[in-house]
Each structure stands twice: as C-alpha cells, then as structure tokens.
Coordinates of C-alpha atoms and ligand atoms in Angstrom, one line a residue:
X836 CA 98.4 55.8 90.3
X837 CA 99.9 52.6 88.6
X838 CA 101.5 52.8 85.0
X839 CA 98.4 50.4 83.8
X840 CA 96.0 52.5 86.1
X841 CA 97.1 55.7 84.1
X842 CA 96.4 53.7 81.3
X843 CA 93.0 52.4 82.3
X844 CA 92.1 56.1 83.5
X845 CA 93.4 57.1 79.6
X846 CA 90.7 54.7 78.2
X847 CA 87.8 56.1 80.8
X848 CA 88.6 59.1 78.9
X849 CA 87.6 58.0 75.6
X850 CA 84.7 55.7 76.1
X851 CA 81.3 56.0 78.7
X852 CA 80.5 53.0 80.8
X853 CA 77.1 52.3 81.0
X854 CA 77.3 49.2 82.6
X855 CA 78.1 51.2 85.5
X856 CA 74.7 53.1 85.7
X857 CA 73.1 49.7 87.7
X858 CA 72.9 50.7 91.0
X859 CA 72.9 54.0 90.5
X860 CA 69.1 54.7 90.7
X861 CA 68.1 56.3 93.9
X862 CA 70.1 59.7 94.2
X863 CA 70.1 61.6 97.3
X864 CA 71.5 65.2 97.7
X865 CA 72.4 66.3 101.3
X866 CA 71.9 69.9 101.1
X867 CA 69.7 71.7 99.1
X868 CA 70.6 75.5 98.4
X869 CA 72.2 76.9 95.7
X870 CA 74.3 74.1 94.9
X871 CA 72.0 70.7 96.1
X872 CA 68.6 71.8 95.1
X873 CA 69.4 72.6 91.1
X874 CA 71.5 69.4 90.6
X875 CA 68.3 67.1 92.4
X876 CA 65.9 69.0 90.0
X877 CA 68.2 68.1 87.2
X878 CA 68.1 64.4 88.6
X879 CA 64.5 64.0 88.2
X880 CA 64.4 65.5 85.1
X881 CA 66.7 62.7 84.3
X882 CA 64.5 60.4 85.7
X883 CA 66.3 59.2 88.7
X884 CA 64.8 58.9 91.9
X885 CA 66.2 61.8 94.1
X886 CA 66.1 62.3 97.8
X887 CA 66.5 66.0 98.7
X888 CA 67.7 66.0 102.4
X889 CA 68.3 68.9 104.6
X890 CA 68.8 69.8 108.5
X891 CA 66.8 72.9 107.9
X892 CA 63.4 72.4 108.9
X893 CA 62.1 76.1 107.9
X894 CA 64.0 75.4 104.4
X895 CA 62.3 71.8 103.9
X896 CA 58.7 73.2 104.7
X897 CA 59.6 76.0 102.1
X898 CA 60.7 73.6 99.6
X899 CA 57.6 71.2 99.7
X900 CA 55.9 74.1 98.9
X901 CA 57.9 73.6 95.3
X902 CA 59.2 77.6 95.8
X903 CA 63.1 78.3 96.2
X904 CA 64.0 82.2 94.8
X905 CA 67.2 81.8 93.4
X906 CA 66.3 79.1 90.6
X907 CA 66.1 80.0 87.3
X908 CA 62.5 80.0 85.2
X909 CA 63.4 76.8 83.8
X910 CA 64.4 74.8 86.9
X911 CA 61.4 76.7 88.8
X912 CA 59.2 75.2 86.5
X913 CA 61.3 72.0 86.7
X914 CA 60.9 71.8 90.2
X915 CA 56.7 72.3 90.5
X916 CA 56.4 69.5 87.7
X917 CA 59.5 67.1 89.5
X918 CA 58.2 63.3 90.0
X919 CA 59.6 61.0 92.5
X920 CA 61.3 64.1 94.3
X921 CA 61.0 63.3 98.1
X922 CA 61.9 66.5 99.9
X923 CA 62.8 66.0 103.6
X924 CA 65.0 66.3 106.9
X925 CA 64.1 63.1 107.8
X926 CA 66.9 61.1 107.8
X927 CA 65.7 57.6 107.3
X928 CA 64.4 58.3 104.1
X929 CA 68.6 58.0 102.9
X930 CA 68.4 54.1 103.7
X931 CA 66.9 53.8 99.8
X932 CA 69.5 55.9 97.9
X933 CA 72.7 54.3 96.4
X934 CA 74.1 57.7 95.5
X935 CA 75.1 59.8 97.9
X936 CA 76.1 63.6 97.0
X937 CA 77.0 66.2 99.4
X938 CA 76.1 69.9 98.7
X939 CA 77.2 71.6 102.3
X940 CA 78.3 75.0 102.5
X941 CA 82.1 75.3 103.5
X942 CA 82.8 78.7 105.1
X943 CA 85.3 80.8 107.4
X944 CA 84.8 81.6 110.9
X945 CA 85.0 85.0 112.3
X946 CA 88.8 84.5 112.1
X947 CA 89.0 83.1 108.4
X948 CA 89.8 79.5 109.6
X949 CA 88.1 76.9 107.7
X950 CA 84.5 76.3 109.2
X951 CA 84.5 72.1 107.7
X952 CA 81.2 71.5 110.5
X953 CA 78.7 71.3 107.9
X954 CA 81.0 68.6 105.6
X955 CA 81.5 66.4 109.3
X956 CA 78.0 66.6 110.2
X957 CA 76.6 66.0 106.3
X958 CA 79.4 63.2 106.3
X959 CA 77.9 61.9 109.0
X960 CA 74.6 61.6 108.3
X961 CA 75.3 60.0 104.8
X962 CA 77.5 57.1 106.8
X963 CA 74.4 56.4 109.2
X964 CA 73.0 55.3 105.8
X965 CA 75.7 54.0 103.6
X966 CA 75.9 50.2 102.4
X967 CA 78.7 48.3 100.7
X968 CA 78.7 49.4 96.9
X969 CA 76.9 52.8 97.4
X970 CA 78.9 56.1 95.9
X971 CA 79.4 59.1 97.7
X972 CA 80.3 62.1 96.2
X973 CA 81.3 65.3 97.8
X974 CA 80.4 69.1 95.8
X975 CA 81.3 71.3 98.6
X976 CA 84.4 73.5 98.2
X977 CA 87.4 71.9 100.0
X978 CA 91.0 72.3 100.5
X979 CA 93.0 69.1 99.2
X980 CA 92.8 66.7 101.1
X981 CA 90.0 67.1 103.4
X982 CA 87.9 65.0 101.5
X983 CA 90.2 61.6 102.5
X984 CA 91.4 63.3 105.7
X985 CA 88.0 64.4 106.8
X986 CA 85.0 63.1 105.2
X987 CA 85.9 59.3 104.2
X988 CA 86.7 58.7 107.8
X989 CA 83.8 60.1 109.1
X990 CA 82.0 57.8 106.4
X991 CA 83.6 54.5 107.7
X992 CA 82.8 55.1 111.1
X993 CA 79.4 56.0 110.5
X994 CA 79.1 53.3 108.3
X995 CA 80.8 50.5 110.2
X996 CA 82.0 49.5 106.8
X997 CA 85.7 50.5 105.1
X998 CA 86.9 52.5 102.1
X999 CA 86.8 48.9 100.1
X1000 CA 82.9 48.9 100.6
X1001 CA 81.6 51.9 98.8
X1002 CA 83.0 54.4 96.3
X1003 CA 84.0 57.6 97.0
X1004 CA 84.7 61.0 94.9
X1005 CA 85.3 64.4 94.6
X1006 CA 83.2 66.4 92.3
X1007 CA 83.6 70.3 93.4
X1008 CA 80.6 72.2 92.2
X1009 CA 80.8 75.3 90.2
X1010 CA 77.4 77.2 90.3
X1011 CA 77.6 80.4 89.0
X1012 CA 74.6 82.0 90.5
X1013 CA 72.4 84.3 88.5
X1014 CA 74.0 83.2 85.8
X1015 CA 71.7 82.7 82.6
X1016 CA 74.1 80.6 80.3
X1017 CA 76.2 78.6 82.6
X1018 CA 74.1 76.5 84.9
X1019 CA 74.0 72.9 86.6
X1020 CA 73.1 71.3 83.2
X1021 CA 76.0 73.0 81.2
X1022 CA 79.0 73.7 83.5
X1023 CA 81.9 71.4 82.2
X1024 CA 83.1 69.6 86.2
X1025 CA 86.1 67.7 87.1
X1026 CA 86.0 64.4 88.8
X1027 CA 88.6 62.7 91.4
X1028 CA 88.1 59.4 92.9
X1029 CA 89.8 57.4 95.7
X1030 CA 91.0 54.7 93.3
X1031 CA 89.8 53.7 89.9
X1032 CA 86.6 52.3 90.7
X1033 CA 85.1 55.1 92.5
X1034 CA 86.6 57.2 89.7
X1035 CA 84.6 55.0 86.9
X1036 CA 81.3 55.1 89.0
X1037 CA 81.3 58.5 89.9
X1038 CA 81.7 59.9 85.9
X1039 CA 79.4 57.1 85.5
X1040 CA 76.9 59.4 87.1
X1041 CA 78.0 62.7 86.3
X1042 CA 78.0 61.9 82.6
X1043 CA 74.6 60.6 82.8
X1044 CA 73.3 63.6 85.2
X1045 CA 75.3 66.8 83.2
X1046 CA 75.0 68.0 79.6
X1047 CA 78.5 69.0 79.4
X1048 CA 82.3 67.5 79.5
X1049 CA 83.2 65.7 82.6
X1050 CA 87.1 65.4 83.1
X1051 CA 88.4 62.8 84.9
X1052 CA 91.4 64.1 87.4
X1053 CA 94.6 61.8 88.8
X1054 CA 93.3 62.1 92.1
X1055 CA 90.6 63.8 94.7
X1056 CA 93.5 65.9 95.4
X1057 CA 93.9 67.3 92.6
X1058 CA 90.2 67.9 91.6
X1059 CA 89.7 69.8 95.5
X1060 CA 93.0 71.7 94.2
X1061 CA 91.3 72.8 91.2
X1062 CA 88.3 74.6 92.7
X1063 CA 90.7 75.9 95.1
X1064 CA 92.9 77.9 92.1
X1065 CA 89.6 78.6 89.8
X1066 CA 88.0 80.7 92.8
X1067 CA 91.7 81.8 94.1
X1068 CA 92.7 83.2 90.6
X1069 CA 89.2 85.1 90.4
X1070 CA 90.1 87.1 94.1
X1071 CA 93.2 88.0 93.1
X1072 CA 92.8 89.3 89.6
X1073 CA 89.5 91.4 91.2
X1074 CA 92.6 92.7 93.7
X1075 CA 94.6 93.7 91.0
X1076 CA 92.1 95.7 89.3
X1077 CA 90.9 97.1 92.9
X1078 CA 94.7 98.3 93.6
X1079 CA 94.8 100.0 89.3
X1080 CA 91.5 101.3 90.2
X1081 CA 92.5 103.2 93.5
X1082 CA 96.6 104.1 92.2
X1083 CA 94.7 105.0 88.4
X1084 CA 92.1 107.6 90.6
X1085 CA 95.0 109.8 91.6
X1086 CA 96.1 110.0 88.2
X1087 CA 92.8 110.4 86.8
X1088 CA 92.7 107.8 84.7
X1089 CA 89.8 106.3 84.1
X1090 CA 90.0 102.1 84.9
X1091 CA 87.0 101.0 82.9
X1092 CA 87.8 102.3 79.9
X1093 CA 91.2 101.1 80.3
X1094 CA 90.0 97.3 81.2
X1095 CA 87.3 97.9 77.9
X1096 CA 91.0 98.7 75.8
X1097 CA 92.9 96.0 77.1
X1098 CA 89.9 93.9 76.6
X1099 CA 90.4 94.3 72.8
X1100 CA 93.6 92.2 72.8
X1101 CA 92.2 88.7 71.9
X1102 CA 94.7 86.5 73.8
X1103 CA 96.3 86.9 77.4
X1104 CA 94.2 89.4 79.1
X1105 CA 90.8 88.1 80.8
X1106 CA 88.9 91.6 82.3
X1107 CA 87.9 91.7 86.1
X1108 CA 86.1 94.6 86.9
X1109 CA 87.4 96.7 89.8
X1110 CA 84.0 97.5 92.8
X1111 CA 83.2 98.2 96.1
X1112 CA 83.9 95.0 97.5
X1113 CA 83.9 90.9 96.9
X1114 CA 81.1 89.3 98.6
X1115 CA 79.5 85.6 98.5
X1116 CA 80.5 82.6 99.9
X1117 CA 83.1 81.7 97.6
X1118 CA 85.3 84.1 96.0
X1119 CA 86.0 85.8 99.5
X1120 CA 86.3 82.7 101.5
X1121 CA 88.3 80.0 99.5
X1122 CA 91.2 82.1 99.2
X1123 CA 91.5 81.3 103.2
X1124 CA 91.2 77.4 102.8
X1125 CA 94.5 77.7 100.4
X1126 CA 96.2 80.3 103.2
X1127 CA 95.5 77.5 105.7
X1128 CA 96.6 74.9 103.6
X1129 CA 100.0 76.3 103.1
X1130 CA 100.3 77.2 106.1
X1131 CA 99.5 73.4 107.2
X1132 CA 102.7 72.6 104.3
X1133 CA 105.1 75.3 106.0
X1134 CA 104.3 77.7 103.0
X1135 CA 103.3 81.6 103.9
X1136 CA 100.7 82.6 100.5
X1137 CA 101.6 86.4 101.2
X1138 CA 100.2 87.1 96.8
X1139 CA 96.5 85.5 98.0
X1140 CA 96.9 87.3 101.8
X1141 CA 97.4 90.7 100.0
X1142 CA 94.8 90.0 97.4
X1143 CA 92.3 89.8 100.2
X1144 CA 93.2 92.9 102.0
X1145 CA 92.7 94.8 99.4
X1146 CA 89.2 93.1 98.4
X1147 CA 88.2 93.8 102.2
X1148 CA 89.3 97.2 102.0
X1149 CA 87.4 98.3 99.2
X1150 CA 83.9 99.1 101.3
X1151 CA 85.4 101.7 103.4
X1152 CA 87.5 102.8 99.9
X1153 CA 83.9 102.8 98.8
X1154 CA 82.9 105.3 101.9
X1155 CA 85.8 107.4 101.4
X1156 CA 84.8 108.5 98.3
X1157 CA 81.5 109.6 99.9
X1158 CA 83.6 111.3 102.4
X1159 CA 85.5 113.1 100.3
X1160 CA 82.7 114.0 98.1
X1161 CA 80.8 115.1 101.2
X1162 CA 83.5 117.2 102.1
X1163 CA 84.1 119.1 99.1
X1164 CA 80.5 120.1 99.6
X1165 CA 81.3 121.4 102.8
X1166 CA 79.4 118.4 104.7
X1167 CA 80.1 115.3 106.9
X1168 CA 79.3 111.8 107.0
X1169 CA 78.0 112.4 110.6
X1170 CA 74.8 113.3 110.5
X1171 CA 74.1 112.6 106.8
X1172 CA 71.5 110.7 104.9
X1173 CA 72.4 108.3 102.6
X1174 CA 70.6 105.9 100.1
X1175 CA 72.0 102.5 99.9
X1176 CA 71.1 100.9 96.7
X1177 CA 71.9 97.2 96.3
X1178 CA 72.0 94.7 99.7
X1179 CA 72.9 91.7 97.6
X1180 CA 76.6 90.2 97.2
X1181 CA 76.3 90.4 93.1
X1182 CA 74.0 92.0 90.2
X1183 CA 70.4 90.2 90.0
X1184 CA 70.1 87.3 92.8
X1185 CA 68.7 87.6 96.3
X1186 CA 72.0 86.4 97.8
X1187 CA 73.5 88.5 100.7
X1188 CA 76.2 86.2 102.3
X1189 CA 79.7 87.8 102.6
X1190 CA 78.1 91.5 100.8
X1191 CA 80.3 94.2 101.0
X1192 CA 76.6 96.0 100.8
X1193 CA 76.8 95.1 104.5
X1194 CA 80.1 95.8 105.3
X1195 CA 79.0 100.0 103.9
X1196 CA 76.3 99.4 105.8
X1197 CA 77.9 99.5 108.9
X1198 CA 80.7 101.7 108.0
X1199 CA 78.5 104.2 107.4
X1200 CA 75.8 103.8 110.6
X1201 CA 79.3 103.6 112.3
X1202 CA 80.1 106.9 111.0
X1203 CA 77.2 108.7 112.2
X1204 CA 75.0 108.5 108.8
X1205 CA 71.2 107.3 108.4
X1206 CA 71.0 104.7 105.9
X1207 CA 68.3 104.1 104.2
X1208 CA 68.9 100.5 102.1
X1209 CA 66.7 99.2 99.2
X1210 CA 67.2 96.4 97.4
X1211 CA 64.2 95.0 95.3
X1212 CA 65.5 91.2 95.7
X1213 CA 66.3 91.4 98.7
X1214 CA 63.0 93.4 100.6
X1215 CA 63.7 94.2 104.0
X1216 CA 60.6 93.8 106.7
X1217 CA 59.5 97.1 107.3
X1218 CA 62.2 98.5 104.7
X1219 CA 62.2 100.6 101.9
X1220 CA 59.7 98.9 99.4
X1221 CA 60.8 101.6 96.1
X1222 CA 63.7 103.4 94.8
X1223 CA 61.9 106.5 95.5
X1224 CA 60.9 105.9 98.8
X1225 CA 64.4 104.7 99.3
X1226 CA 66.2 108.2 97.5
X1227 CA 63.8 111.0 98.8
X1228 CA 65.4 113.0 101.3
X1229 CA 68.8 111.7 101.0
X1230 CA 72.3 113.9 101.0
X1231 CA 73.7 110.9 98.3
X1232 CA 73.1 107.8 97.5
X1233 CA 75.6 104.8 97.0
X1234 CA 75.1 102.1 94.5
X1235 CA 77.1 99.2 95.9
X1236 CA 75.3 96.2 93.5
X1237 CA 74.4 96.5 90.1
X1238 CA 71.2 94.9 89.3
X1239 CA 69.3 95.6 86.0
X1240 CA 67.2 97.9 87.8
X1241 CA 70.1 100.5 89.0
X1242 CA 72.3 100.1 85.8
X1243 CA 69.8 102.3 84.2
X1244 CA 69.5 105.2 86.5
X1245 CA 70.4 108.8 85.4
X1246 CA 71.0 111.9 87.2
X1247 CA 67.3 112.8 87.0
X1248 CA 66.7 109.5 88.6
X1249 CA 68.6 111.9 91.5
X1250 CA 67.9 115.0 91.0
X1251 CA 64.3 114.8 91.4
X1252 CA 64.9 113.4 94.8
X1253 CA 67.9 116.4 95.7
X1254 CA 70.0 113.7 95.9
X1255 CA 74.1 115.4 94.5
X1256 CA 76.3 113.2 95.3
X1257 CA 76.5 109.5 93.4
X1258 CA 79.3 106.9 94.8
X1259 CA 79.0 104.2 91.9
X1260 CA 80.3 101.1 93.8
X1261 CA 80.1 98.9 90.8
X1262 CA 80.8 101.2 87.8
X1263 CA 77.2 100.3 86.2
X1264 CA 76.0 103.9 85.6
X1265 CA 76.9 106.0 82.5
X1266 CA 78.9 108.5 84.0
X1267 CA 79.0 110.9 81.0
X1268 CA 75.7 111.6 81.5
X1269 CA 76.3 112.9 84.7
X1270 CA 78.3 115.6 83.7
X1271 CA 77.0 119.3 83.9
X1272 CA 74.0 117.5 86.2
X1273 CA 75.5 119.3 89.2
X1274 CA 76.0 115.9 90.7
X1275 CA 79.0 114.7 91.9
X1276 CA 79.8 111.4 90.2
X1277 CA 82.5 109.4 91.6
X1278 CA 83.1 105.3 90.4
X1279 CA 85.6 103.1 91.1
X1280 CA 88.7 104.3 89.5
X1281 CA 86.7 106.6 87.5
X1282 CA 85.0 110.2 87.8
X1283 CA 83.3 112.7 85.6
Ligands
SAJ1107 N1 83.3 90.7 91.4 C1 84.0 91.9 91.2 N2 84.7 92.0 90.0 C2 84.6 91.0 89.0 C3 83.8 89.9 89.2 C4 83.1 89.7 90.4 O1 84.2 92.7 92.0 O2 85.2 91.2 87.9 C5 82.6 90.5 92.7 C6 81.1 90.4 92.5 O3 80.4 91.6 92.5 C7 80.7 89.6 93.8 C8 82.0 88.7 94.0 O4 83.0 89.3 93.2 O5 80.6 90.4 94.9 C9 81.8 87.2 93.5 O6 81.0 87.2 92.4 P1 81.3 86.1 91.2 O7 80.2 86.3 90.2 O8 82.6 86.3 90.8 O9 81.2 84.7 91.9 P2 80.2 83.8 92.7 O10 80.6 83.8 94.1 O11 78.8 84.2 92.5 O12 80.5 82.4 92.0 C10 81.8 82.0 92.1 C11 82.1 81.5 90.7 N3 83.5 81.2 90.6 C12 84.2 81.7 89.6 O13 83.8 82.4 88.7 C13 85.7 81.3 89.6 C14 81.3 80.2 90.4 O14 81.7 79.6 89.2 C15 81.6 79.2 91.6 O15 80.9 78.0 91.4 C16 81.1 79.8 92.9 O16 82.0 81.0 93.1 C17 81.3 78.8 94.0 O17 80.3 78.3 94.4 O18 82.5 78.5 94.3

C-alpha cells in the first residue's frame, strides 16, 4: 500500500463510514454450519435481509424446520423468530443479495494436503451471481494467499466481470464452539481487503453486523496469516503440554497441578491443558495449510510438523495407559470390555469431526476390545442411550471428552458397575477421590 493509502487506512481506523452501508442490504451467507448459520441469524437480527444458501439438501430441509443443535439458546430462539430469512440451496435466489459471505469448510485430505474444493465450488456459485459493486467476503480458514490466488479468480470468471467491478475481502471467522461468552456477536475479527475500497466496504459491514472491535489489516494476506498463527499457536502449545505431560508421568509429577501453579504467574504463561488428543476441524488441520505453505516458499516448518505428531499420538498414549493398567491387573486389551465415554471432539457440543474419541475408538476394536461408546450429545442409533447402560459390565472405562455430565463422576459412579480401571483422557475427574477406591486412576500426566 501507498504512503497516502496507509494514511487513508489510519483514518478508517478512527472514524465509521456510514455512507457505505447503501448497497449493503441483502446479505447472503454461502454455507450455513457452525460458522454461516450464527452470523445470518445475527444478520436478521440486525435487520438485513439474509439469504442462507447451502448445497446440502438434507441440511436446508433441517434448517427450514428453524432447528440446528449446536446454536446457543439465544440464537435458537433467534433463529425460530428470524424475519426475511430465506433458507435455501436454490441458487437463484443469490441474484438479490449485494453481500456476498462465504462460510465453507476448509479441510485436509487423507494425506493432510489442503482440501480448498468447497472455497472453488462456494466461489463459484457466488460469481454465477455477482454484479458490479457487490462485496464478497470470504470466512473460511485459508492459507495466505488463496483468497487472490484461488477464490477472486474463480469470482471473475464466474462473473464475467473483473476485480474493479465488485469488492472483495478477507474476514477469517473465529467461532469458538460451545462457547458461552465468546460468540459471533462478541468475537473482536480482523479484516483485509484487495485495495482500499473493498477494505472500507467490507468493515462497513462488519461493524454494522458485530458488537465487537473490527481491525482493519494491510492486506488479505495478512488477515489469512492471522488465523493461520492464532489456530497454529493453539496446536503447538497443546503439544508442549502433551510432551510435559508424558516426560512429567515417568517422573511422577503431576502436570495439572503444575499448569494450575504456573497459571498463578500473571504475565507470560497462558495454560493449555495436556488430553487424549486434538480433534475439530480447526486446531488439527490448519497447522497443515501453514506446512504446505512453507513448503510452497521453500521453508520446511519441522516446530508445527512435530507439534502435530505428538497431538496425533496422544490417542494410542491414551490406550497405553489402559494397557498398562490392564496389565498390572494381570489382563489384556484383547478380549476386554471397555466403556467409552465422550464421542465428541470437545467438552459440551455435538461436534465429532477430527475426535480423537474416534481415533480410541478404533485403536481399541483394533486391539481386540469391545467398546461400548456413549455420548449423550452425540446418541448413536441403536447405541448406548445412558451412562449406566454404557458402564455395566465393563473391565474399564475411558473418558476421552469432558462434558458437564462426566466431570462429575466418582469412583462409585464405577464401582457400582465393577468397573477398576479409569483412563481420564481429559483430566476432568477429581482424582483424589479415587484414591483407596480400589480403582486404578490414571490421567494425562497425572495418577493417584
Ligand atoms: N484442547 C486440548 N487442550 C487445550 C485446549 C483444547 O487438548 O488446552 C483440545 C480440545 O479438547 C479439542 C481441540 O483441542 O479436541 C480443539 O478445541 P478448541 O476449543 O481449542 O478449538 P475449536 O476447534 O473448537 O475452535 C478453535 C478456536 N481457535 C482458537 O482457540 C485459537 C476458535 O476460536 C476458532 O474459531 C476455531 O478453532 C476455528 O473455527 O478455527
């Protein structure tokens, strides 16, 4: 950017522009799960006019129904009472919208490469229905530079038009699911545009959508970049509790209570907590993007690479423990019974993408154990439908996510069902008061 567009960006900073918001009326979000469908409920609660597109068919015919499970009580309710919310897959009914924002997963394939289908096709479909002065804005989670590189393109051929036409920006999303205090409405979001202009519109519309600080970046660039290190910094400082966990276990010392120590020190230590694994479709898969993106510059990121051999490790750490518990007792995985408590990727949402619930899962079937898996927001058909359907009968039981519900389990909890052994994948039980049960308690980097 220009000296005097620095010092035009410098002023955006300190004053809104509502004579920007003309134009801006008819919203449509292209993709609506965990990302999309919150921020086109909190578009109509702002009055706008939102399109809520889709490819998903079964997901559309769900969501006319007003029901999505993973919203809060708030945007549930939001979403029943939503005006002027047209909910479809058909994709004429873009042509209306001005405001284009894309909310498309960005995962890995099977061999960690960047999966960027979903961004191509969602990119797509917007250009079949982009006009000259309509903003596009793209949420999903990208490596720099695949916005200009990969989606504007795709936009101008679509479109027939060229970058001069329309406006286009980077606003990477940062939904924190389950999360009762940070939300759509409240997270603070970054903003990079192609030039100036898409820039001004697109905070335009942020500012007027979000209840929180919108921060202009230099470029799209930078603002993909961003995302990229906030996600990046989260897998590797899990890692490096994971690694103290496992190195601290030999030494019997006890991680969590160290982490609750360092904790104390009011500046320069933020606590991760060590567990049986990183799941979602974030925090394991981003770190990939920035491998591949090195790579693409000629640089080898061998710190993230580590970080996420150790995160993938930590479900068969998990089933070691089990093992070794197992063993002690004179038994074998092979031929065992054990209780699987916890499906999803993280305490309290129905989310199983990427769980390293999944990954025990098959360790353990793969090992010659019956596994019998409950997880009360995640219901299987034909599954378990209680913890004590789930525990009776069982040799041990492993808790690999720590939903309200498991957090407050005790050994009776156990005992009642002969259960004595206890792998705590996610540290969430009181361990003390599993000593002198006659179960064996083992945690992550800790045991009674
Ligand atoms: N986990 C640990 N130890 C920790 C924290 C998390 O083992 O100390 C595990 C969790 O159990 C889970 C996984 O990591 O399996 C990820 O959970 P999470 O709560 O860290 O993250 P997500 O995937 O639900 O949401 C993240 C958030 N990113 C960051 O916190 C940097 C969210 O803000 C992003 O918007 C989201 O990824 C995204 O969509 O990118």
């Amino acid at each position: 950017m220009s000296p005097q567009e620095v010092a035009k960006q410098r002023s955006l900073e300190r004053r809104t522009i509502n004579n920007n918001r003309v134009g801006l009326d008819t919203v449509a979000i292209v993709g609506l799960g965990y990302v999309g469908l919150p921020l086109a409920i909190l578009a109509t609660e702002k009055g706008r006019r939102v399109v809520g597109f889709d490819i998903d068919e079964v997901k559309i015919a769900q969501l006319e129904k007003r029901e999505a499970n993973f919203l809060s009580d708030d945007e549930a309710r939001s979403f029943r009472e939503a005006k002027d919310f047209t909910i479809t897959s058909d994709e004429k009914a873009l042509d209306s919208a001005t405001a284009f924002i894309i909310c498309v997963p960005t995962p890995v394939h099977e061999d960690h490469e960047p999966d960027l289908a979903p961004v191509e096709s969602a990119s797509a479909i917007v250009g079949r229905h982009l006009k000259k002065g309509d903003l596009v804005v793209v949420e999903s989670t990208v490596n720099p530079g695949v916005c200009e590189k990969v989606s504007l393109p795709i936009l101008e051929k679509m479109s027939g038009l060229t970058r001069e036409d329309f406006y286009f920006a980077h606003c990477p999303e940062r939904i924190n699911p389950g999360d009762a205090r940070w939300n759509v409405r409240s997270i603070p979001r970054v903003i990079g545009g192609r030039n100036l202009a898409s820039l001004e519109k697109a905070v335009t519309l942020y500012r007027d959508l979000i209840d929180a600080e919108i921060v202009p970046m230099r470029s799209i660039k930078e603002a993909e970049a961003v995302k990229m290190v906030e996600n990046s910094f989260r897998d590797i400082n899990i890692a490096f509790v994971n690694e103290l966990a496992m190195a601290f276990d030999k030494a019997d010392i006890d991680i969590v209570n160290v982490l609750e120590g360092a904790s104390t020190k009011p500046f320069a230590f933020m606590p991760h907590m060590p567990g049986c694994g990183v799941g979602g479709h974030c925090i394991p898969v981003d770190p990939y993007y920035l491998i591949r993106y090195g790579a693409e510059n000629g640089f080898e990121h061998k710190f993230l690479a580590t970080a996420r051999r150790i995160n993938e490790r930590m479900p068969a750490y998990t089933v070691k423990l089990l093992e070794d518990a197992l063993q002690n007792k004179g038994r074998s995985i092979q031929g065992s019974t054990v209780a699987l408590l916890g499906l999803a990727y993280k305490k309290d949402v129905p989310d199983l993408r990427e769980s390293p619930a999944l990954v025990i899962e098959k360790i353990l079937k793969e090992r010659g154990a019956s596994v019998r898996a409950y997880d009360p927001y995640a219901l299987r058909m034909g599954g378990f439908l209680s913890l004590e359907d789930t525990l009776s009968g069982c040799d041990a039981a492993i808790i690999a996510t720590d939903h309200t519900l498991f957090r407050a389990l005790g050994p009776k909890n156990f005992s009642s069902a002969a259960v004595d052994i206890v792998i705590d994948g996610r540290n969430c039980l009181d361990k003390n008061a599993f000593a002198d049960s006659g179960i064996t308690y083992r945690g992550i980097g800790r045991r009674v």
